[in-house]
Short mmCIF file of the C-alpha atoms (twelve columns), coordinates in Angstrom:
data_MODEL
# 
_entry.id   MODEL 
# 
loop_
_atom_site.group_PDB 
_atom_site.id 
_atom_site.type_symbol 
_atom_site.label_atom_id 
_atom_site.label_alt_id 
_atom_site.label_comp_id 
_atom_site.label_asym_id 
_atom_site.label_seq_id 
_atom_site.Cartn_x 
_atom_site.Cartn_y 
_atom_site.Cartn_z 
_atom_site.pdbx_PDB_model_num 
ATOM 1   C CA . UNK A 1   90.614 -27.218 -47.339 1 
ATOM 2   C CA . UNK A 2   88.645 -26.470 -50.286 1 
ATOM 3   C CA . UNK A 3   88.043 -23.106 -51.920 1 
ATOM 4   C CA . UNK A 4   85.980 -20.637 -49.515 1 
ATOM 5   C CA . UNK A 5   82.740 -18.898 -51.005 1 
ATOM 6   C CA . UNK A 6   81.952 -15.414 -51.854 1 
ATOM 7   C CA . UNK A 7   79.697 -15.007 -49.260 1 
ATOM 8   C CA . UNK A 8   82.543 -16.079 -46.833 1 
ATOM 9   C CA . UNK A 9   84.663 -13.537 -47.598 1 
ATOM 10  C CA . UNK A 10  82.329 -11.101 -47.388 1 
ATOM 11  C CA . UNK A 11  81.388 -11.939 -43.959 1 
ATOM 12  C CA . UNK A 12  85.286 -11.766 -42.830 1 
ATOM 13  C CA . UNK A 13  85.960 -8.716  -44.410 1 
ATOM 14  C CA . UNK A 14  82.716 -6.811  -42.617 1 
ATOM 15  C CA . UNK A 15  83.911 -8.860  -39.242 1 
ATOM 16  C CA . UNK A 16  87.394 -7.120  -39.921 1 
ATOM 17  C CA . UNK A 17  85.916 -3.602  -40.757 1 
ATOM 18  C CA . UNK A 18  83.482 -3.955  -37.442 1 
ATOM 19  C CA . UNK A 19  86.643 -4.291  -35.256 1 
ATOM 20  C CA . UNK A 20  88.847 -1.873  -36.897 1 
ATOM 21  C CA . UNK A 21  85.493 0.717   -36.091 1 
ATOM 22  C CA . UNK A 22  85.526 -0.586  -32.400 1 
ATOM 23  C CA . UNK A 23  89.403 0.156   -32.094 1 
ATOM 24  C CA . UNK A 24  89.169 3.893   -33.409 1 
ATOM 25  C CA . UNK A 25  86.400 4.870   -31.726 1 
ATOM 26  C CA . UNK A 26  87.574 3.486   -28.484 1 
ATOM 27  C CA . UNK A 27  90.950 5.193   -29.182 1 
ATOM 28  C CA . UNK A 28  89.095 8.465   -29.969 1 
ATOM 29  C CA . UNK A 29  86.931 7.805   -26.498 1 
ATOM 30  C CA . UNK A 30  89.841 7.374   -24.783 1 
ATOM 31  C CA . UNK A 31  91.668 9.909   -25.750 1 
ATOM 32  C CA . UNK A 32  89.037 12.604  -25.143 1 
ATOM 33  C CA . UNK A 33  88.754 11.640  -21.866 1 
ATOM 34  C CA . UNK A 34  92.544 11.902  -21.399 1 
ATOM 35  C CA . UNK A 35  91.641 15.530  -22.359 1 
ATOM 36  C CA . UNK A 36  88.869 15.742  -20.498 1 
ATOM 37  C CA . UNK A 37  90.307 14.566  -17.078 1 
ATOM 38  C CA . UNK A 38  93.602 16.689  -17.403 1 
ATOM 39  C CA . UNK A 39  91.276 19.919  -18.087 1 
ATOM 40  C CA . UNK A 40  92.493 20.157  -21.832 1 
ATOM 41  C CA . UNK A 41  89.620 19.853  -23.247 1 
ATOM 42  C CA . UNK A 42  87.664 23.329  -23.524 1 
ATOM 43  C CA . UNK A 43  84.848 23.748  -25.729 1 
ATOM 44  C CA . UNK A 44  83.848 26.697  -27.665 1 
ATOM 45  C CA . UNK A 45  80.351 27.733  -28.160 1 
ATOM 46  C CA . UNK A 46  79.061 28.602  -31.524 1 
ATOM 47  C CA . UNK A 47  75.827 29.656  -33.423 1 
ATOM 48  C CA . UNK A 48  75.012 26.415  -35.738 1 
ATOM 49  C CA . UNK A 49  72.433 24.268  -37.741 1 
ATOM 50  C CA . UNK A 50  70.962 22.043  -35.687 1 
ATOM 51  C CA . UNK A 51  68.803 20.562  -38.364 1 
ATOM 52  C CA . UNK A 52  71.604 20.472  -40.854 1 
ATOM 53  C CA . UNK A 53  73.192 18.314  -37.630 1 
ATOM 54  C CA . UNK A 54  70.750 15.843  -37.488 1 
ATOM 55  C CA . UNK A 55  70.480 15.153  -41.223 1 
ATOM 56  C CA . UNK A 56  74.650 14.830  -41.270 1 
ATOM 57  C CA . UNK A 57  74.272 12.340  -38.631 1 
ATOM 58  C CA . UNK A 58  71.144 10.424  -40.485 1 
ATOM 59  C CA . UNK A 59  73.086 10.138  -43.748 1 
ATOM 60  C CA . UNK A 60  75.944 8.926   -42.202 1 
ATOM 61  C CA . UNK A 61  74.402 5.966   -40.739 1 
ATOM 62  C CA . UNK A 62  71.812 5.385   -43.265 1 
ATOM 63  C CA . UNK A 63  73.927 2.354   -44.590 1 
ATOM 64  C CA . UNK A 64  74.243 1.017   -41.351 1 
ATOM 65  C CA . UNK A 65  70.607 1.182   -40.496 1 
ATOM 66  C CA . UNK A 66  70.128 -0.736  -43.697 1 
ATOM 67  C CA . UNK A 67  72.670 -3.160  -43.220 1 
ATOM 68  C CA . UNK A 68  70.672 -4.029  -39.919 1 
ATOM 69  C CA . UNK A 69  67.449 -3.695  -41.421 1 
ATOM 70  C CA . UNK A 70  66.457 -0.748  -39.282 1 
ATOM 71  C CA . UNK A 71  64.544 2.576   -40.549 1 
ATOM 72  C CA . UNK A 72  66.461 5.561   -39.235 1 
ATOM 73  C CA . UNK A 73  64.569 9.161   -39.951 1 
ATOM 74  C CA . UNK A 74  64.652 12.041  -39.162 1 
ATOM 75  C CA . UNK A 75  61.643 14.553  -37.595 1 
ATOM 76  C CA . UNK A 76  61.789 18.541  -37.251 1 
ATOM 77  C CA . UNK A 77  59.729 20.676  -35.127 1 
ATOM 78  C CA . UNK A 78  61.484 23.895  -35.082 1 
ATOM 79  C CA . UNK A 79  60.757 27.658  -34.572 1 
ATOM 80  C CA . UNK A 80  64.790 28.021  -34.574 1 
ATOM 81  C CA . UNK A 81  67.187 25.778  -36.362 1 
ATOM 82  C CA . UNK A 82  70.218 27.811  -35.040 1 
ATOM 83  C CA . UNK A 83  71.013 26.071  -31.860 1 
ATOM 84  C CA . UNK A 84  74.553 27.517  -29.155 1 
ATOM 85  C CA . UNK A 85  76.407 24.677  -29.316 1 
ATOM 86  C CA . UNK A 86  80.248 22.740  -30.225 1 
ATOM 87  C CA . UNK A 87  78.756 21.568  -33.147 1 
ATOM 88  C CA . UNK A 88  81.923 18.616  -33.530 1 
ATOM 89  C CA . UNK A 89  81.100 17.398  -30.347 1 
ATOM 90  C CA . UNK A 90  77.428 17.494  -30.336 1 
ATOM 91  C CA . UNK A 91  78.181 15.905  -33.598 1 
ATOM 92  C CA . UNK A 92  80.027 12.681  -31.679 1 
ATOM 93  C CA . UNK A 93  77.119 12.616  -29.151 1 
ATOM 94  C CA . UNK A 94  74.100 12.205  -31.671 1 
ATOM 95  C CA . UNK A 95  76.569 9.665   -33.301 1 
ATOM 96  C CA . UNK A 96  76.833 8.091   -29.901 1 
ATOM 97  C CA . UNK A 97  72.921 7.899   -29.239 1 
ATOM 98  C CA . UNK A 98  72.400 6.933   -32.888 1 
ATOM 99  C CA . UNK A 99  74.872 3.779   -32.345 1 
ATOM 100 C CA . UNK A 100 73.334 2.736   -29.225 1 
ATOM 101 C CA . UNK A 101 69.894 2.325   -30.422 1 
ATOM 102 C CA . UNK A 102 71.094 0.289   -33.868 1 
ATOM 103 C CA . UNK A 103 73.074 -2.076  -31.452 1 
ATOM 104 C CA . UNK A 104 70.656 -2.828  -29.454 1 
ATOM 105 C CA . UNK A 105 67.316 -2.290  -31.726 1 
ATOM 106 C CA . UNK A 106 66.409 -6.039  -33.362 1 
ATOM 107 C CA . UNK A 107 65.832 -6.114  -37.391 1 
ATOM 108 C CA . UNK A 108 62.561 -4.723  -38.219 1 
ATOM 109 C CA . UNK A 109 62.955 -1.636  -35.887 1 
ATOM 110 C CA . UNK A 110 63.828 2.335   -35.810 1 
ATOM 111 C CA . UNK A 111 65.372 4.786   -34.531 1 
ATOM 112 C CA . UNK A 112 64.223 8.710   -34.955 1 
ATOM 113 C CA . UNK A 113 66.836 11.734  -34.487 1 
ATOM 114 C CA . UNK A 114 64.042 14.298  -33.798 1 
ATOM 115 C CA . UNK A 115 64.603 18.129  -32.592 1 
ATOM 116 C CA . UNK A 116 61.943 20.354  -31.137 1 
ATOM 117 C CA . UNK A 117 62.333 23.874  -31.061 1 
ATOM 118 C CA . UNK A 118 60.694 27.336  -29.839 1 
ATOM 119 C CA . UNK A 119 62.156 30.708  -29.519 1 
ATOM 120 C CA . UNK A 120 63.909 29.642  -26.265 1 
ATOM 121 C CA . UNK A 121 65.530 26.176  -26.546 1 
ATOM 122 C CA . UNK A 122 65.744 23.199  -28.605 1 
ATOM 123 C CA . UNK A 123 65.147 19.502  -27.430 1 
ATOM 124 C CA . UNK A 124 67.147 16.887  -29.051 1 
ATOM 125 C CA . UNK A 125 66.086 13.465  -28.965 1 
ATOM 126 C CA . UNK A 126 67.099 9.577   -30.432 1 
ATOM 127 C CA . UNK A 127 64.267 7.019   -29.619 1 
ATOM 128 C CA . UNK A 128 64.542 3.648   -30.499 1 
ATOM 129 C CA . UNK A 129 61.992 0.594   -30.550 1 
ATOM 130 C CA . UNK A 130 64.691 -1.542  -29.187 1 
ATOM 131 C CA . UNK A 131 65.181 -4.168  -26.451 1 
ATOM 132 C CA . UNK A 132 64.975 -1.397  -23.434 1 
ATOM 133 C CA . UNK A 133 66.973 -1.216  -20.143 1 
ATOM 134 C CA . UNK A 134 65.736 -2.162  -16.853 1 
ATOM 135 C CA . UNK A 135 65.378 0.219   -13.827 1 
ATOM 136 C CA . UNK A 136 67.819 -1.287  -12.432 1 
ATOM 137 C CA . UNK A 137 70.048 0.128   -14.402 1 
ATOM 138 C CA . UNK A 138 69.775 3.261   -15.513 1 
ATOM 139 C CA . UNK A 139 71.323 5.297   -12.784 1 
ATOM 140 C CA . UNK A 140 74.115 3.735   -13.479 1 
ATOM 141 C CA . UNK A 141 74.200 3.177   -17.896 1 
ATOM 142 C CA . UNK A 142 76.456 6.550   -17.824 1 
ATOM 143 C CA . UNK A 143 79.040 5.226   -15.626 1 
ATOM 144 C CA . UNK A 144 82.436 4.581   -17.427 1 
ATOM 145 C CA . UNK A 145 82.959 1.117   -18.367 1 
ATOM 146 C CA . UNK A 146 79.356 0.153   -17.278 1 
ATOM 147 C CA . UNK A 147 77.548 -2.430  -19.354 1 
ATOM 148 C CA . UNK A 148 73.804 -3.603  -18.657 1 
ATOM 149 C CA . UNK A 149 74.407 -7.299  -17.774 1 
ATOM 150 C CA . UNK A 150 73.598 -10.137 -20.209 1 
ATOM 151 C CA . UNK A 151 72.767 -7.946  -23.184 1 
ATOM 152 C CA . UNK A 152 74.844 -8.321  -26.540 1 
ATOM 153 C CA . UNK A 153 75.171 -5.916  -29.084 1 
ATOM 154 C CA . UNK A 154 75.057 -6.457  -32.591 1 
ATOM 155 C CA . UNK A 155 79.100 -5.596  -33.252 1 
ATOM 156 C CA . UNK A 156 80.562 -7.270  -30.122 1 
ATOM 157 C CA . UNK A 157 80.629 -6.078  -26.645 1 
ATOM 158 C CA . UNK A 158 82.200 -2.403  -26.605 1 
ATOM 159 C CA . UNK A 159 83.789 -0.738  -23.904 1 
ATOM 160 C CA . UNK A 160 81.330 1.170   -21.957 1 
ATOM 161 C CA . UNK A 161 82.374 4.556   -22.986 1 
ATOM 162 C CA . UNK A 162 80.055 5.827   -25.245 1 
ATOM 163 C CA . UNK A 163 77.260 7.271   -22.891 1 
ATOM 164 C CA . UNK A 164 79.748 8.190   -20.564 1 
ATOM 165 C CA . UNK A 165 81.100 10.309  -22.721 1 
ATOM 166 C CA . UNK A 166 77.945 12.139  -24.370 1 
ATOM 167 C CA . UNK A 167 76.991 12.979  -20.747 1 
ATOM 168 C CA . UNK A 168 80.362 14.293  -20.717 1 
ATOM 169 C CA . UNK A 169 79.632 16.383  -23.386 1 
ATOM 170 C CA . UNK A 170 75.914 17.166  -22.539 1 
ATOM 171 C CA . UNK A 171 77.509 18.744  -19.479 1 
ATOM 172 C CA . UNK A 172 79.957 20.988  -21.303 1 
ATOM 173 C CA . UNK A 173 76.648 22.611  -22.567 1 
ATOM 174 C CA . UNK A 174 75.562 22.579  -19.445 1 
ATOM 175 C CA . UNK A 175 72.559 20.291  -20.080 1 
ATOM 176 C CA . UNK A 176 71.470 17.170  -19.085 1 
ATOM 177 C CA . UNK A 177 70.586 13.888  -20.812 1 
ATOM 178 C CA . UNK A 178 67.532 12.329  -19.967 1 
ATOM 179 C CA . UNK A 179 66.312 8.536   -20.450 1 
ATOM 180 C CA . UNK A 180 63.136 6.973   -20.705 1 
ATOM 181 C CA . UNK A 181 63.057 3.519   -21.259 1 
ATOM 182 C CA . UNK A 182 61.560 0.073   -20.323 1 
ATOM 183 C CA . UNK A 183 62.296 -3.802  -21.337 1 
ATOM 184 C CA . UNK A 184 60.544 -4.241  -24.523 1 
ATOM 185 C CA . UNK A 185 59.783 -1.039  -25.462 1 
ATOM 186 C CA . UNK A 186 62.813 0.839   -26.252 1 
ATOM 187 C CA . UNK A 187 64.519 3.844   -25.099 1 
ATOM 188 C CA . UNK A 188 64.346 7.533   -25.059 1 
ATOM 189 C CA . UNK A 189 67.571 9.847   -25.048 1 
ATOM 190 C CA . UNK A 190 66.916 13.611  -24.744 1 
ATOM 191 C CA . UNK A 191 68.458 16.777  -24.107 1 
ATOM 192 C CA . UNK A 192 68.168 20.524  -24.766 1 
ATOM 193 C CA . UNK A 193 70.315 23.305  -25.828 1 
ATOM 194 C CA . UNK A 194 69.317 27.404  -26.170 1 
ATOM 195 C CA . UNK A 195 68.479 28.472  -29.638 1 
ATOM 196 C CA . UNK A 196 69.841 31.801  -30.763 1 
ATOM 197 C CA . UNK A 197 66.591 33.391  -30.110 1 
ATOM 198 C CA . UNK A 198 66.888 33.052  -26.501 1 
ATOM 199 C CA . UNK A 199 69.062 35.747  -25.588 1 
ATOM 200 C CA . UNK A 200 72.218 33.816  -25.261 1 
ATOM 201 C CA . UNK A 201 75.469 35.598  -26.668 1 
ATOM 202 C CA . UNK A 202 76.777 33.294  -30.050 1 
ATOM 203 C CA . UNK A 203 80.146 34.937  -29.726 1 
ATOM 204 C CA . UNK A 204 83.063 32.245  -28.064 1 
ATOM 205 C CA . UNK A 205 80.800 31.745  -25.779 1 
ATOM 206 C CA . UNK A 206 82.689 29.085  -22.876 1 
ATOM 207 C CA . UNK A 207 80.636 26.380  -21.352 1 
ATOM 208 C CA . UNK A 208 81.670 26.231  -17.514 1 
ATOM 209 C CA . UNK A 209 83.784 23.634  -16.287 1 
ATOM 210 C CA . UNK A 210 81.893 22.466  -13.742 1 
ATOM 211 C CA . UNK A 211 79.766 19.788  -14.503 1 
ATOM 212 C CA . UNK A 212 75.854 19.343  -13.214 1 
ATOM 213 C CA . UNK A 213 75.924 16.600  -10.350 1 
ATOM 214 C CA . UNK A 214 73.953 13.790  -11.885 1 
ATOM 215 C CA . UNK A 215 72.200 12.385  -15.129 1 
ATOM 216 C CA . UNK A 216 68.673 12.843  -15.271 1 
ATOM 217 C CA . UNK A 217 66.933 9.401   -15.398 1 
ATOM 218 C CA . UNK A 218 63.637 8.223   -15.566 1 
ATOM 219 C CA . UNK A 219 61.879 4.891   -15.952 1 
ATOM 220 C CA . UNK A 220 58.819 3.946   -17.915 1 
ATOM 221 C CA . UNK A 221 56.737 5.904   -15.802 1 
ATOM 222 C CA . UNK A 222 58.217 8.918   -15.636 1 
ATOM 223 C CA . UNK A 223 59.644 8.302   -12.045 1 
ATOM 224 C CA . UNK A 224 63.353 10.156  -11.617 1 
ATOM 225 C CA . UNK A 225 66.098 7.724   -10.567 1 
ATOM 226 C CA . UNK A 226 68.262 9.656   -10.568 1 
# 
C-alpha cells in the first residue's frame, strides 16, 4: 500500500476527534441523568448575563459552523440582560440547541442564538434553516433515546439524549421549550426565563423538583401537539 495523502490524514484525524466528542458528551448526558433520576441533581438559581451566555456559546461553535459552512450569529433584543438562571446548565442547553441545528442544517445555512427581553422575562431562542421535523414527530423528539426516522446527522447518529436532556433542564427553571418547525423550513427552539427586573429573588433561589407535565410543541402552523 502506497504512501497515504495529506488530505487523508486529515480526514481520519477529524473522524477520530468527531467520535471522541460523541463519547464525552454522551458520558456527560448520561451521567447527569444518573443525577437527575436519583434526585442528586439540584440546581441553584443565580442572577447572570444572559447576553454574555449567548455570545460564550456563539464563539465556541464558531469553528464548527465554519467547518460546515454554516453562519451562526447572534441577535439581542433586551431591556434586561440579567436573566435567574443555572447559568452552567443553561450553558449545556444552548450548546444542545446550537448542535442540533448544525447537524441537521445543510451547507449554505444558519442558525441564530437570539434573546428577547422586557422588564419581566427573557425569551431564548436557536432557529435554524435546516431540514425540519415532521408533525409526526415532535411530541415525541424529547423522548430519551428518540431519533426522527431516516434522518442522518452530519457526525454520525447520536444517542437521543440531547433534547431530552435540555427539557430536563428547561424544567428545573420551571419553563418550557417550545418547537416550531416544518420539513424544509427549519426549526424553532424557544424558551423563557424571569429577568431580574421581574420581582424574582436572585438569592439561592431553588427551582422545584417537580417537573411541568409535557413539552410544549407546535407545528408549522402554530397548532399545539402537545
Amino acid at each position: 500500500m502506497g504512501p497515504r495523502s495529506t488530505e487523508y490524514y486529515r480526514d481520519a484525524l477529524q473522524q477520530i476527534q468527531h467520535e471522541s466528542e460523541q463519547m464525552t458528551v454522551l458520558t456527560e448526558n448520561l451521567l447527569a441523568f444518573a443525577r437527575a433520576d436519583t434526585g442528586a441533581e439540584k440546581m441553584e438559581l443565580q442572577p447572570f448575563d444572559l447576553v454574555e451566555l449567548l455570545h460564550e456559546v456563539h464563539s465556541e461553535w464558531t469553528v464548527c459552523a465554519e467547518q460546515f459552512s454554516l453562519t451562526l450569529a447572534v441577535n439581542a433584543d433586551c431591556t434586561s440582560n440579567t436573566a435567574l438562571g443555572n447559568r452552567p446548565a443553561l450553558h449545556r442547553l444552548l450548546r444542545i440547541l446550537v448542535d442540533n441545528g448544525c447537524q441537521y442544517t445543510p451547507a449554505g445555512g444558519a442558525v441564530h442564538l437570539s434573546v428577547c427581553s422586557d422588564t419581566r422575562q427573557a425569551t431564548v431562542s436557536v432557529h435554524d434553516t435546516g431540514i425540519g421535523i415532521a408533525a409526526e414527530h415532535l411530541p415525541h423528539i424529547f423522548n430519551r433515546f428518540y431519533r426522527v426516522p431516516n434522518v442522518k446527522r452530519r457526525t454520525g447518529r447520536g444517542a437521543g439524549l440531547g433534547l431530552s436532556l435540555a427539557r430536563w433542564i428547561a424544567e428545573q427553571h420551571n419553563t418550557l421549550i417550545s418547537v416550531q418547525s416544518q420539513p424544509g423550513a427549519g426549526s424553532l427552539f424557544s424558551f423563557t426565563l424571569p429577568t431580574l427586573a421581574s420581582g424574582k429573588t436572585p438569592l439561592a433561589a431553588r427551582a422545584r423538583s417537580s417537573s411541568p407535565e409535557q413539552t410544549t410543541c407546535f407545528a408549522s402552523d402554530g397548532q399545539r401537539l402537545a
